[in-house]
Coordinates of C-alpha atoms in Angstrom, one line a residue:
M1 CA 106.9 71.6 174.2
S2 CA 103.3 71.8 173.4
A3 CA 101.1 68.7 174.0
H4 CA 100.3 68.7 170.3
T5 CA 102.7 69.6 167.5
H6 CA 101.8 69.5 163.8
W7 CA 104.2 70.0 161.0
E8 CA 103.0 71.7 157.8
H9 CA 101.8 69.1 155.3
R10 CA 104.1 68.4 152.4
V11 CA 102.7 67.4 149.0
Y12 CA 104.6 65.5 146.3
P13 CA 103.9 64.3 142.8
G14 CA 102.8 60.7 142.8
A15 CA 106.0 59.3 141.3
L16 CA 108.8 57.3 142.9
S17 CA 111.4 59.7 141.5
H18 CA 110.4 62.0 144.4
L19 CA 111.3 59.5 147.1
A20 CA 114.7 61.1 147.8
R21 CA 113.0 64.4 148.4
V22 CA 110.4 62.8 150.8
R23 CA 113.3 61.3 152.8
A24 CA 115.3 64.5 152.9
D25 CA 112.3 66.5 154.0
L26 CA 111.5 64.1 156.8
A27 CA 115.1 64.2 158.0
H28 CA 114.9 68.0 158.0
D29 CA 111.6 68.1 159.8
L30 CA 112.7 65.7 162.5
S31 CA 116.1 67.3 163.0
G32 CA 117.1 67.0 166.7
F33 CA 115.2 63.7 167.2
D34 CA 117.0 60.5 168.0
P35 CA 118.7 59.4 164.7
D36 CA 117.5 55.8 165.1
L37 CA 114.0 57.0 165.4
V38 CA 114.4 59.2 162.3
D39 CA 115.8 56.2 160.4
T40 CA 112.9 54.1 161.4
L41 CA 110.4 56.7 160.4
T42 CA 112.2 57.2 157.1
L43 CA 112.0 53.5 156.3
V44 CA 108.3 53.3 157.1
T45 CA 107.6 56.6 155.3
S46 CA 109.5 55.3 152.2
E47 CA 107.3 52.2 152.2
L48 CA 104.1 54.1 152.6
F49 CA 105.1 56.6 149.9
A50 CA 105.9 53.8 147.5
N51 CA 102.5 52.2 148.2
A52 CA 100.7 55.6 147.7
V53 CA 102.6 56.1 144.4
K54 CA 101.3 52.7 143.2
Y55 CA 97.8 54.1 143.4
T56 CA 98.4 57.7 142.2
D57 CA 100.6 56.5 139.2
S58 CA 98.0 54.1 137.8
G59 CA 97.1 56.1 134.7
R60 CA 96.1 59.3 136.6
P61 CA 98.4 62.1 135.4
R62 CA 97.9 64.5 138.3
G63 CA 98.0 62.2 141.3
E64 CA 99.7 63.5 144.4
V65 CA 100.9 62.2 147.8
L66 CA 100.4 64.2 150.9
R67 CA 102.7 63.6 153.9
A68 CA 101.3 64.5 157.4
L69 CA 103.5 64.6 160.5
S70 CA 102.5 65.3 164.0
M71 CA 103.0 64.6 167.7
P72 CA 99.5 64.1 169.1
D73 CA 101.0 63.9 172.6
T74 CA 104.4 64.2 174.2
S75 CA 105.4 60.6 173.6
T76 CA 104.1 59.8 170.1
L77 CA 105.1 60.7 166.6
R78 CA 102.5 60.1 163.8
V79 CA 103.3 60.0 160.1
G80 CA 100.6 59.6 157.5
L81 CA 100.5 59.5 153.7
S82 CA 97.5 60.1 151.5
D83 CA 97.3 59.1 147.9
F84 CA 95.2 61.9 146.4
G85 CA 93.8 61.0 143.0
G86 CA 94.5 57.3 143.6
G87 CA 92.2 54.6 142.7
G88 CA 92.6 53.3 146.2
G89 CA 93.2 49.8 147.2
V90 CA 92.7 48.9 150.9
P91 CA 96.0 48.3 152.6
S92 CA 96.2 44.9 154.2
I93 CA 98.8 42.4 155.2
P94 CA 98.2 39.1 153.4
H95 CA 97.9 36.5 156.2
Q96 CA 96.4 33.7 154.0
R97 CA 99.4 32.8 151.9
S98 CA 101.3 29.5 151.8
Q99 CA 105.1 29.5 152.3
E100 CA 105.5 29.1 148.5
E101 CA 103.2 32.0 147.8
W102 CA 105.2 34.2 150.3
E103 CA 108.4 33.2 148.5
R104 CA 107.0 34.4 145.1
A105 CA 105.1 37.4 146.5
E106 CA 106.5 40.8 145.7
G107 CA 103.7 43.0 147.0
R108 CA 102.5 43.8 150.5
R109 CA 105.5 42.7 152.3
G110 CA 106.2 46.3 153.1
L111 CA 103.2 46.5 155.3
L112 CA 104.7 43.8 157.5
L113 CA 107.7 46.2 157.9
V114 CA 105.3 49.0 158.8
E115 CA 103.4 46.7 161.3
N116 CA 106.7 45.6 163.0
L117 CA 108.4 48.9 163.2
S118 CA 105.5 51.0 164.4
S119 CA 103.5 50.8 167.6
A120 CA 100.3 50.9 165.6
W121 CA 99.1 51.6 162.0
G122 CA 95.9 52.0 160.1
H123 CA 94.1 53.5 157.2
H124 CA 90.9 55.3 156.1
R125 CA 89.4 56.4 152.9
L126 CA 89.7 60.1 152.3
A127 CA 86.1 60.3 151.3
P128 CA 84.0 57.1 151.6
W129 CA 81.4 58.4 149.2
A130 CA 84.0 59.1 146.4
D131 CA 87.2 57.6 145.0
L132 CA 89.5 60.3 146.3
G133 CA 92.2 58.1 147.8
T134 CA 93.4 56.5 151.0
H135 CA 95.2 57.8 154.1
V136 CA 97.6 55.4 155.8
W137 CA 99.2 56.3 159.1
A138 CA 101.7 54.8 161.6
L139 CA 102.6 55.7 165.2
F140 CA 106.0 55.7 166.9
P141 CA 106.9 56.0 170.6
V142 CA 109.1 58.9 171.6
E143 CA 110.8 59.2 174.9
P144 CA 109.5 62.6 176.1
T145 CA 112.9 63.6 177.5
A146 CA 114.4 63.1 174.1
V147 CA 112.0 65.4 172.2
P148 CA 114.0 68.4 170.9
A149 CA 113.5 71.8 172.5
G150 CA 111.7 74.5 170.6
L151 CA 108.8 72.5 169.1
R152 CA 105.8 74.7 168.6
P153 CA 102.1 73.7 168.1
Y154 CA 102.6 74.3 164.3
M155 CA 105.9 73.8 162.6
F156 CA 106.4 75.4 159.2
T157 CA 108.4 73.2 156.9
G158 CA 109.3 75.7 154.2

């Protein structure tokens, strides 16, 4: 296996109705990896996609979500989603809530899931000088001996 593997980016319309396709594509692209790892990445990717849709679907008819997938080294998988056309909020976990506020809260709990299931996560603006969207990423450890054979530096997804 190459020390760096990048899967071809996938682009989806910014609508929750495409979530099943996002999940199916991820399962296809990660075929051969540990099923528990794939399930974890699918759960986190679903949450990040839903968050991205929230920003692309806010009155912008042509918003899109880009999914990036890579192995920056032999023991790490990285998934990232970008909300192109979004009116970008900054992802954050709300730490300053009372218990009552947490019980009523519906938003941002998904980032707790991302934080707890990944080894690290973060975000950056796609273009700090313009309102082009936000990229959110998460890292996952992979046992190098469990990486499927046949991965190449660039994996086509089509």
